[in-house]
Amino acid sequence: MFNNVTSKQWMGLAAFLFAIFVAVPMFIAATGRTDFYFTLTMVALLSIASGGVWLTFYIGRINIGQGAFALAGAYASAVMITKFSFSFWLALPLAGVFSALVAVLIGLPILRLRGVYFAMITLVLTEVVKLTSLALDITNGARGITNIPRPDGLSVFGLTIIPDFGAMENPKLGFYYLACVLMVLAFATLYRIVNSRLGHLCRSMQQNEELASSIGVNISHIRLIVFAISSFFGGIGGAMVASLTQSVYPNTFQVKDSVDFMLNVFLGGLGYVFGPMLGTLVIYFGWDLLFVAKEFQLLIYSTILIILMLILPNGILSLRLKKPGSDVAKAADASGLELKEGK
Amino acid sequence: MDQIPQILANGVYLGAQYAMIALGLTLIFALMNVLNFAHGQMYVIGGFVTYTIYGAWGIPFVIALAMSCITLAILGALIEKFLFAPVIKKSARDESTMLLAAAIAFLLDAVILLVFGEKQRGVPKLVDGTTILGDYTLVIANDRILICLLAIASIVGFISFMQFSKTGRALRALAQDRVAAQLMGVNVDRYSMIGFALGAMLAGLVGGLLVTITGINLGMGGPTSIKAFMMVMIGGAGVISGAIAGGIILGFLEAAGLALLASYGDITYLLIFVSLMIFLAIRPQGLMGKPWG
């Protein structure tokens, strides 16, 4: 399944898993900064949603509407848990599926749009979902849904797999592990998609949709699938954020969040599967650390972003020396050149 | 049905304002393929400059308005020269400019917060009184009529500038085909900068005009950008006539929705969004846009 992964990359993966599952909790226990748990959990959850945005970019579409699907997922899980008393573990995947269904419904018309038109309509989507949640009764209007219970325990045949979060001594740690597991799963899925037949088809579409279509790629089918997967990630991320904060409001995900998801992806670098993770870490953590600057927070933050763009317009990961065998990086470079020459 | 004259009057008034915002955005897009996220923030800065000079210092409105335009034109030129131009040259993908535009929007928000504060600001009315026509079927404040006429005059001025001046011809050539324009001897770098400055100036002009009616505050930037995007989508990106059409259509829809749907709660924009999506499914390039921009 992952037979094209080199031993060096396995080592890197092992180091990464060790870092997030062992080193970070140890570091936090040693320094006593337990507030980092919340920040890092948010980073993990938002990077799942950003991973979805990255995937839509992979078929050449700029998606600034992930906030819409995250909000839809957050509301779906909150309604299922509070109104219909579903178990969290059932509501979480169903929230993702709900977002994916919404994406299919909306995607049928809007995926015909390209370039800047698609970007603009997705930007409007966040506002649509927000207004819908304000207008509907089941979402409780502007008051939102609060007091969402923590995830309950999960047991199969009497064997407890996951303990009840409400009874946990440290639910923050539980959420952190859960978010990290989901993030690892999400990015493993992304990696698998990119290195599969679907990934090759996506790259062909990123470069030239007409050409891809002419050699028999069913482009409308693929872009719908990719958009649905992307929104599934958004829905999962949103549902988890709702569960973490135990509440969801129409303002939980705003247009700014949608723009942030896009920024995460761009900053990490569009040609790299793990770009969204790094971008989210830098942006969210950077924003959090700048809290000490008080009223200058936004000024410093945006100045750093602009400077980063001026120095590294192709994303942070473009710093990495390109390995000759990395076809993902090569494809990204090729398509980049294509865009430049096509002007 | 007695609401119709009032709705039409409000539609014309809103449409003229919106068309000017959309014009600046579409000009920048047509010239440089940049989706200017910071457009709403530029509008807010224009409003605050007019507020400071006319409202706080008591200098005549015309000078304040001119200062708004000049400030934004200089700001736009600087942003193009030192931020967009280098990034466009260096980046492998056109889309990288989106990140830059979003970062600039944040930066301008921060600057507005530090320089002008977060309070809602208003200025004294330009003219007092209201015009009442036909037995109270049509009530319009006089200052709204004045602002509306000024906006229409500015739009006519902008179009004739684009149509008849040498700079306007160069900008249109640039929008049509960058390489061909360069081959014909158009200084591409210089006119990109002028075009961006002009687009920013339009945003500042609307800000300066509207501060006299709605006032101005920090939070108006983002929503203004979104409205501008919608107008550009309705009319078609990068087309001047499309921006005007989009602005007027959105103005009328908003005026009609606020009057007729008031009893159903705040659903005007929801309906506008949904109909926009259906419209774009039928005509993806907007009313007058070129297919696939």
XYZ file of C-alpha atoms in Angstrom:
636
model
C 0.000 0.000 0.000
C 2.758 2.421 0.874
C 5.505 0.604 -1.028
C 6.930 3.768 -2.603
C 7.890 5.165 0.796
C 11.634 5.122 1.399
C 13.152 3.995 4.689
C 14.255 7.572 5.319
C 10.661 8.733 5.058
C 9.553 5.972 7.463
C 12.132 7.280 9.929
C 10.784 10.778 9.541
C 7.249 9.516 10.112
C 8.323 7.613 13.238
C 10.075 10.709 14.579
C 6.976 12.794 13.880
C 4.644 10.321 15.615
C 7.012 10.125 18.575
C 7.096 13.904 18.752
C 3.331 14.445 18.790
C 2.355 11.445 20.945
C 5.221 11.282 23.447
C 7.530 14.280 23.322
C 4.867 17.031 23.330
C 2.902 15.664 26.328
C 6.190 15.150 28.197
C 7.303 18.682 27.363
C 3.992 20.118 28.530
C 4.076 18.049 31.736
C 7.623 19.290 32.396
C 6.888 22.966 31.786
C 3.352 22.983 33.194
C 2.012 24.966 30.212
C -1.222 22.944 29.963
C -2.795 25.749 27.926
C -0.701 24.474 25.016
C -2.938 21.407 24.881
C -5.872 23.485 23.696
C -3.731 25.353 21.160
C -2.147 22.205 19.782
C -5.483 20.382 19.658
C -6.891 23.283 17.640
C -3.858 23.166 15.346
C -4.434 19.457 14.725
C -8.156 19.939 14.046
C -7.731 22.982 11.825
C -4.984 21.243 9.881
C -7.450 18.437 9.072
C -9.785 21.018 7.545
C -6.839 22.704 5.821
C -5.850 19.331 4.379
C -9.242 19.319 2.658
C -8.569 22.745 1.161
C -5.233 21.464 -0.039
C -6.933 18.566 -1.808
C -9.273 20.882 -3.723
C -6.237 22.837 -4.765
C -4.829 19.577 -6.077
C -7.465 19.600 -8.837
C -6.654 23.223 -9.544
C -9.442 24.891 -7.571
C -8.893 27.547 -4.922
C -11.288 26.747 -2.094
C -11.973 29.618 0.302
C -15.157 28.002 1.620
C -13.901 25.382 4.053
C -15.372 27.386 6.929
C -18.815 26.674 5.468
C -18.315 22.919 5.606
C -16.653 23.040 9.006
C -19.634 24.997 10.320
C -22.065 22.577 8.664
C -20.236 19.645 10.262
C -20.134 21.357 13.650
C -23.882 21.999 13.553
C -24.658 18.516 12.233
C -22.804 16.819 15.090
C -24.167 19.237 17.698
C -27.761 18.683 16.558
C -27.310 14.914 16.414
C -25.804 14.779 19.889
C -28.058 17.249 21.713
C -31.398 16.853 19.903
C -31.331 13.170 18.926
C -28.903 11.949 21.620
C -26.577 10.201 19.198
C -23.281 8.904 20.519
C -20.373 11.228 19.725
C -18.541 8.423 17.956
C -21.452 7.969 15.569
C -22.121 11.694 15.176
C -18.505 12.501 14.235
C -18.334 10.455 11.010
C -21.954 11.322 10.202
C -21.097 15.029 10.494
C -18.339 14.469 7.952
C -20.745 12.601 5.690
C -23.293 15.398 6.075
C -20.716 17.987 4.995
C -19.726 15.782 2.067
C -23.370 15.494 0.961
C -23.792 19.264 1.169
C -20.616 19.594 -0.871
C -21.972 17.262 -3.558
C -25.207 19.241 -3.719
C -23.445 22.605 -3.936
C -20.577 21.230 -5.985
C -22.776 20.050 -8.853
C -23.403 23.628 -10.018
C -20.359 25.507 -8.699
C -17.608 23.044 -9.637
C -18.204 24.096 -13.238
C -16.650 27.428 -12.279
C -12.924 27.872 -12.508
C -10.112 30.031 -11.274
C -11.069 33.192 -9.557
C -14.808 32.592 -10.079
C -14.681 29.411 -8.028
C -12.612 31.167 -5.365
C -15.150 33.976 -5.078
C -18.228 31.750 -4.903
C -16.645 29.573 -2.210
C -15.854 32.711 -0.249
C -19.569 33.509 -0.299
C -20.479 29.977 0.890
C -19.336 30.596 4.469
C -21.719 33.505 4.691
C -24.538 31.336 3.291
C -24.112 28.623 5.933
C -23.884 31.250 8.666
C -27.110 32.912 7.510
C -28.817 29.524 7.181
C -27.895 28.610 10.743
C -29.284 31.960 11.886
C -32.559 31.428 10.036
C -33.256 27.795 10.992
C -34.996 26.690 14.189
C -33.087 23.459 14.719
C -29.782 25.359 14.976
C -31.187 27.707 17.613
C -30.505 30.902 15.656
C -28.016 33.401 17.047
C -27.917 31.704 20.472
C -26.250 28.668 18.936
C -26.056 25.254 20.576
C -24.273 25.194 23.899
C -23.526 22.578 26.578
C -22.725 19.863 24.097
C -21.779 16.836 26.223
C -18.198 15.598 26.059
C -17.567 12.444 23.984
C -18.847 9.356 25.822
C -16.972 6.104 26.179
C -16.730 3.633 23.339
C -16.691 -0.074 23.961
C -16.924 -3.051 21.649
C -18.199 -6.354 23.119
C -17.764 -5.006 26.634
C -14.157 -4.027 25.988
C -13.607 -0.339 26.618
C -11.637 1.134 23.733
C -12.038 4.798 24.560
C -12.947 5.961 28.061
C -15.704 8.486 28.737
C -14.251 11.980 28.221
C -16.560 13.423 30.863
C -15.156 11.091 33.525
C -11.574 11.616 32.413
C -9.106 13.092 34.833
C -7.648 15.281 32.093
C -10.054 15.645 29.158
C -7.646 18.101 27.513
C -5.090 15.338 27.088
C -7.808 13.038 25.755
C -8.832 15.609 23.151
C -5.213 16.180 22.235
C -4.626 12.483 21.547
C -7.913 12.134 19.695
C -7.158 15.175 17.505
C -3.646 13.894 16.766
C -4.932 10.442 15.821
C -7.513 11.994 13.503
C -4.891 14.278 11.993
C -2.519 11.386 11.323
C -5.378 9.406 9.753
C -6.445 12.376 7.626
C -2.968 13.034 6.286
C -2.299 9.329 5.726
C -5.483 9.321 3.633
C -4.331 12.415 1.745
C -0.927 10.859 1.092
C -2.577 7.683 -0.127
C -4.914 9.631 -2.451
C -2.080 11.667 -3.904
C -0.047 8.536 -4.644
C -2.935 6.619 -6.144
C -4.544 6.568 -9.574
C -6.927 9.275 -8.359
C -3.921 11.433 -7.471
C -2.501 11.100 -10.972
C -5.869 12.038 -12.445
C -6.035 15.053 -10.114
C -2.610 16.218 -11.257
C -3.659 15.873 -14.864
C -6.680 18.044 -14.107
C -4.568 20.596 -12.257
C -2.519 21.117 -15.387
C -5.175 21.076 -18.072
C -8.767 19.978 -17.614
C -9.635 19.903 -21.327
C -6.638 17.766 -22.119
C -7.418 15.413 -19.242
C -11.003 15.177 -20.424
C -9.948 14.464 -23.992
C -7.919 11.424 -22.971
C -10.887 9.950 -21.154
C -10.727 11.300 -17.613
C -14.229 11.810 -16.241
C -13.424 15.248 -14.875
C -16.851 16.195 -13.534
C -16.966 12.920 -11.596
C -13.477 13.326 -10.124
C -13.852 16.931 -9.082
C -17.097 16.055 -7.304
C -15.402 13.177 -5.445
C -12.440 15.362 -4.496
C -14.684 18.208 -3.334
C -16.722 15.738 -1.242
C -13.581 14.300 0.399
C -12.309 17.796 1.069
C -15.575 18.806 2.715
C -15.633 15.552 4.688
C -12.359 16.658 6.278
C -13.869 20.082 6.890
C -16.914 18.537 8.552
C -14.799 16.300 10.805
C -12.634 19.251 11.817
C -15.673 21.394 12.547
C -17.469 18.681 14.538
C -14.359 18.127 16.645
C -13.973 21.859 17.337
C -17.633 21.983 18.410
C -17.033 19.044 20.740
C -13.822 20.536 22.117
C -15.392 23.907 22.913
C -18.710 22.207 23.788
C -20.596 24.845 21.796
C -21.298 26.026 18.283
C -22.478 29.456 17.159
C -23.108 30.949 13.714
C -19.818 32.782 14.266
C -17.779 29.686 15.166
C -16.415 29.639 11.618
C -16.476 32.948 9.788
C -15.183 34.179 6.474
C -11.903 34.975 8.211
C -11.557 31.316 9.212
C -12.165 30.264 5.629
C -9.452 32.663 4.505
C -7.206 31.297 7.271
C -7.654 27.733 6.009
C -6.503 28.923 2.615
C -3.589 30.825 4.167
C -2.511 27.685 6.062
C -2.341 25.769 2.802
C -0.603 28.494 0.821
C 1.922 29.165 3.564
C 2.831 25.510 3.919
C 3.273 25.230 0.189
C 0.823 23.903 -2.352
C 3.072 21.221 -3.767
C 3.496 19.288 -0.523
C 1.021 16.954 1.179
C 2.194 17.940 4.631
C 2.220 21.654 3.828
C -1.199 22.324 5.399
C -0.028 20.856 8.729
C 3.044 23.073 8.895
C 1.125 26.120 7.681
C -1.577 25.661 10.323
C 1.022 25.205 13.054
C 2.894 28.353 12.043
C -0.200 30.518 11.605
C -2.216 29.374 14.630
C 0.691 29.041 17.010
C 2.284 32.233 15.758
C -0.964 34.094 16.308
C -1.234 32.660 19.808
C 2.337 33.508 20.768
C 1.869 37.068 19.534
C -0.892 37.528 22.123
C 1.670 39.242 24.361
C 1.962 42.059 21.822
C -1.626 43.116 22.679
C -2.848 45.799 20.273
C 0.101 45.257 17.955
C -0.725 41.547 17.558
C -2.465 41.861 14.187
C 0.116 44.335 12.906
C 3.085 42.103 13.696
C 1.289 38.987 12.474
C 0.323 40.472 9.111
C 3.750 42.032 8.640
C 5.387 38.648 9.194
C 2.974 37.069 6.709
C 3.804 39.706 4.094
C 7.547 39.339 4.647
C 7.227 35.556 4.378
C 5.390 36.012 1.091
C 8.069 38.342 -0.234
C 10.884 35.948 0.673
C 9.179 32.610 0.052
C 6.300 33.154 -2.348
C 6.034 29.408 -2.956
C 5.485 28.363 0.669
C 7.711 27.425 3.585
C 8.280 23.872 2.424
C 9.825 25.162 -0.808
C 12.925 25.768 1.344
C 13.450 22.030 1.537
C 16.012 20.757 -0.942
C 14.128 18.923 -3.652
C 14.795 15.224 -3.807
C 15.175 13.945 -7.336
C 12.724 11.098 -6.742
C 9.917 13.176 -5.295
C 7.382 13.211 -8.105
C 4.909 15.288 -6.112
C 7.368 18.161 -5.862
C 8.285 17.744 -9.498
C 4.685 17.806 -10.633
C 4.112 20.914 -8.564
C 7.112 22.608 -10.121
C 6.050 21.591 -13.586
C 2.554 22.936 -13.142
C 4.010 26.095 -11.638
C 6.127 26.619 -14.724
C 3.140 25.863 -16.886
C 1.126 28.592 -15.215
C 3.962 31.066 -15.599
C 4.507 30.341 -19.276
C 0.813 30.286 -20.069
C 0.439 33.931 -19.136
C -47.417 48.262 -4.180
C -47.061 51.805 -2.910
C -43.565 50.799 -1.829
C -42.282 50.553 -5.394
C -41.099 54.167 -5.936
C -39.235 54.059 -2.620
C -37.603 50.723 -3.474
C -36.530 52.040 -6.870
C -35.048 55.180 -5.346
C -33.150 53.180 -2.708
C -32.001 50.775 -5.414
C -30.535 53.553 -7.535
C -28.823 55.046 -4.499
C -27.329 51.738 -3.283
C -26.524 50.582 -6.808
C -24.486 53.681 -7.618
C -22.359 53.209 -4.467
C -21.893 49.501 -5.025
C -20.994 49.934 -8.680
C -18.093 52.197 -7.693
C -16.718 49.669 -5.210
C -16.999 46.886 -7.773
C -15.326 49.051 -10.450
C -12.120 49.353 -8.442
C -12.027 45.643 -7.654
C -12.667 44.597 -11.237
C -10.065 47.042 -12.586
C -7.381 45.558 -10.359
C -8.454 42.054 -11.301
C -8.508 42.786 -15.026
C -5.047 44.319 -14.999
C -3.103 42.009 -12.731
C -5.241 38.921 -12.151
C -5.172 39.781 -8.452
C -8.218 39.219 -6.265
C -7.850 42.198 -3.967
C -9.059 41.010 -0.566
C -8.031 44.332 0.913
C -10.546 46.319 -1.132
C -13.007 46.685 1.740
C -10.211 47.873 4.039
C -9.193 50.486 1.459
C -12.789 51.686 1.453
C -12.690 51.978 5.250
C -9.436 53.967 5.144
C -11.006 56.350 2.628
C -13.916 56.843 5.003
C -11.656 57.502 7.977
C -9.515 60.027 6.082
C -12.621 62.006 5.140
C -13.884 61.703 8.712
C -10.607 63.036 10.116
C -10.284 65.983 7.746
C -13.942 66.980 7.348
C -15.498 65.699 10.563
C -12.736 66.218 13.096
C -10.786 69.170 11.663
C -13.700 70.970 9.971
C -11.972 71.495 6.612
C -14.404 71.619 3.603
C -15.767 68.285 2.395
C -14.414 68.598 -1.157
C -10.846 68.846 0.114
C -11.403 65.923 2.481
C -12.765 63.832 -0.374
C -9.795 64.745 -2.561
C -7.451 63.795 0.291
C -9.173 60.408 0.605
C -8.571 59.781 -3.101
C -4.942 60.926 -2.962
C -4.143 58.907 0.165
C -5.578 55.736 -1.316
C -3.968 56.301 -4.723
C -0.551 56.643 -3.075
C -1.217 53.657 -0.825
C -2.345 51.567 -3.796
C 0.698 52.537 -5.849
C 3.050 51.658 -2.970
C 1.330 48.319 -2.357
C 1.581 47.419 -6.025
C 5.186 48.509 -6.432
C 6.669 47.026 -3.286
C 4.399 44.049 -2.547
C 2.427 42.720 -5.506
C 4.939 43.328 -8.296
C 7.850 41.453 -6.621
C 5.643 38.561 -5.496
C 4.077 38.173 -8.956
C 7.570 38.086 -10.477
C 8.951 35.516 -8.043
C 6.068 33.182 -7.343
C 5.493 30.016 -9.297
C 1.718 30.325 -9.168
C -0.615 33.236 -9.730
C -2.618 32.205 -6.686
C 0.173 33.179 -4.285
C -0.986 36.765 -4.696
C -4.184 35.767 -2.880
C -2.226 35.056 0.293
C -0.478 38.375 -0.088
C -3.783 40.180 -0.630
C -5.276 38.536 2.464
C -2.193 39.466 4.503
C -2.472 43.061 3.290
C -6.140 43.075 4.335
C -5.067 42.038 7.864
C -2.289 44.637 7.850
C -4.642 47.449 6.826
C -7.119 46.311 9.496
C -4.339 46.559 12.079
C -3.264 49.983 10.839
C -6.861 51.265 10.919
C -7.232 49.962 14.468
C -4.046 51.672 15.637
C -4.499 54.963 13.798
C -8.252 55.532 13.891
C -9.464 53.301 16.734
C -12.412 50.944 16.750
C -15.253 53.404 17.363
C -18.069 54.033 14.905
C -17.434 57.483 13.407
C -19.846 59.804 11.642
C -19.617 63.291 10.155
C -22.091 66.212 9.993
C -24.609 66.071 7.170
C -23.653 67.778 3.933
C -27.132 69.179 3.317
C -30.178 69.085 5.544
C -33.773 68.281 4.794
C -35.620 65.628 2.866
C -37.371 65.591 -0.463
C -40.949 64.330 -0.303
C -42.674 63.459 -3.539
C -46.253 62.456 -4.377
C -48.010 62.399 -1.036
C -45.313 60.562 0.957
C -44.856 57.695 -1.529
C -41.234 58.743 -1.928
C -39.129 60.099 0.901
C -35.416 60.654 0.319
C -32.947 62.590 2.422
C -31.348 65.373 0.412
C -27.820 64.320 1.297
C -28.513 60.898 -0.181
C -29.555 62.510 -3.453
C -26.362 64.560 -3.463
C -24.132 61.553 -2.748
C -25.946 59.497 -5.362
C -25.424 62.230 -7.993
C -21.746 62.534 -7.020
C -21.338 58.745 -7.346
C -22.971 58.703 -10.782
C -20.800 61.638 -11.872
C -17.685 59.772 -10.675
C -18.675 56.642 -12.587
C -19.244 58.656 -15.769
C -15.921 60.398 -15.184
C -14.130 57.072 -14.691
C -15.617 55.556 -17.834
C -14.715 58.554 -19.973
C -11.213 58.497 -18.508
C -10.837 54.835 -19.462
C -12.364 55.475 -22.865
C -10.704 58.671 -24.060
C -7.433 59.338 -22.205
C -4.081 57.879 -23.201
C -3.677 56.254 -19.782
C -7.136 54.719 -20.087
C -6.319 53.276 -23.498
C -3.093 51.808 -22.159
C -4.935 50.258 -19.202
C -7.555 48.727 -21.468
C -4.866 47.327 -23.737
C -3.135 45.858 -20.695
C -6.356 44.238 -19.508
C -7.006 42.757 -22.928
C -3.604 41.191 -23.537
C -0.579 41.877 -21.405
C 2.026 40.604 -23.843
C 0.508 42.328 -26.871
C 0.292 45.591 -24.934
C 3.957 45.279 -24.037
C 4.879 44.665 -27.668
C 2.991 47.805 -28.667
C 5.199 49.838 -26.359
C 3.035 50.067 -23.231
C 5.181 50.322 -20.123
C 3.561 47.360 -18.350
C 5.111 47.887 -14.914
C 4.211 51.556 -14.813
C 0.636 51.107 -15.971
C 0.063 48.190 -13.584
C 0.980 50.557 -10.800
C -1.267 53.322 -12.146
C -4.141 50.859 -12.545
C -3.799 49.561 -8.997
C -3.618 53.119 -7.680
C -6.747 53.990 -9.646
C -8.637 50.978 -8.269
C -7.606 51.831 -4.717
C -8.554 55.462 -5.326
C -12.076 54.446 -6.332
C -12.427 52.498 -3.077
C -11.253 55.562 -1.148
C -13.667 57.810 -3.029
C -16.669 55.646 -2.131
C -15.488 55.500 1.457
C -15.273 59.282 1.568
C -18.730 59.673 0.030
C -20.474 57.087 2.184
C -19.008 58.218 5.500
C -21.382 61.185 5.286
C -24.387 58.855 5.417
C -23.601 55.531 7.057
C -20.577 56.594 9.061
C -17.573 54.303 9.186
C -16.130 51.665 11.507
C -13.359 49.119 11.535
C -15.638 46.120 10.954
C -17.005 47.360 7.623
C -13.999 46.225 5.582
C -14.602 42.476 5.300
C -18.339 42.595 4.488
C -17.686 45.302 1.890
C -15.130 43.067 0.178
C -17.626 40.202 0.112
C -20.325 42.390 -1.405
C -17.840 43.603 -3.996
C -16.965 40.001 -4.883
C -20.651 39.231 -5.337
C -21.169 42.178 -7.667
C -18.159 41.185 -9.707
C -19.505 37.626 -9.934
C -22.916 38.816 -11.095
C -21.462 41.057 -13.778
C -18.423 39.028 -14.763
C -14.874 39.482 -13.484
C -12.607 41.984 -15.147
C -15.291 43.722 -17.218
C -16.122 47.350 -16.453
C -19.706 47.228 -17.736
C -20.185 44.012 -15.746
C -19.064 45.661 -12.519
C -21.545 48.487 -13.008
C -24.351 46.074 -13.879
C -23.500 43.866 -10.902
C -23.446 46.818 -8.537
C -26.796 48.132 -9.698
C -28.413 44.672 -9.626
C -27.177 43.998 -6.105
C -28.316 47.455 -5.012
C -31.837 46.849 -6.323
C -32.021 43.317 -4.889
C -30.951 44.577 -1.485
C -33.392 47.500 -1.546
C -36.266 45.252 -2.624
C -35.369 42.489 -0.185
C -35.083 44.787 2.819
C -38.467 46.339 2.038
C -40.472 43.272 1.042
C -38.981 40.516 3.193
C -38.753 42.490 6.423
C -41.542 40.418 7.990
C -39.664 37.139 7.417
C -36.601 38.198 9.355
C -33.087 38.666 8.073
C -33.173 36.426 5.013
C -32.522 38.944 2.209
C -28.879 38.036 1.833
C -29.548 34.324 2.144
C -31.939 34.557 -0.812
C -29.483 36.699 -2.781
C -26.713 34.133 -2.179
C -28.872 31.205 -3.205
C -30.102 32.920 -6.360
C -26.527 33.919 -7.181
C -25.495 30.285 -6.991
C -28.348 29.197 -9.260
C -27.511 32.032 -11.652
C -23.838 31.036 -11.778
C -24.783 27.417 -12.438
C -26.534 28.601 -15.604
C -24.067 31.304 -16.576
C -20.723 30.667 -14.865
C -18.930 33.685 -16.341
C -21.509 36.195 -15.108
C -23.558 38.565 -17.243
C -20.788 40.065 -19.354
C -17.625 38.190 -18.427
C -15.362 36.320 -20.750
C -15.696 32.562 -20.202
C -13.127 31.369 -17.634
C -11.788 34.871 -16.975
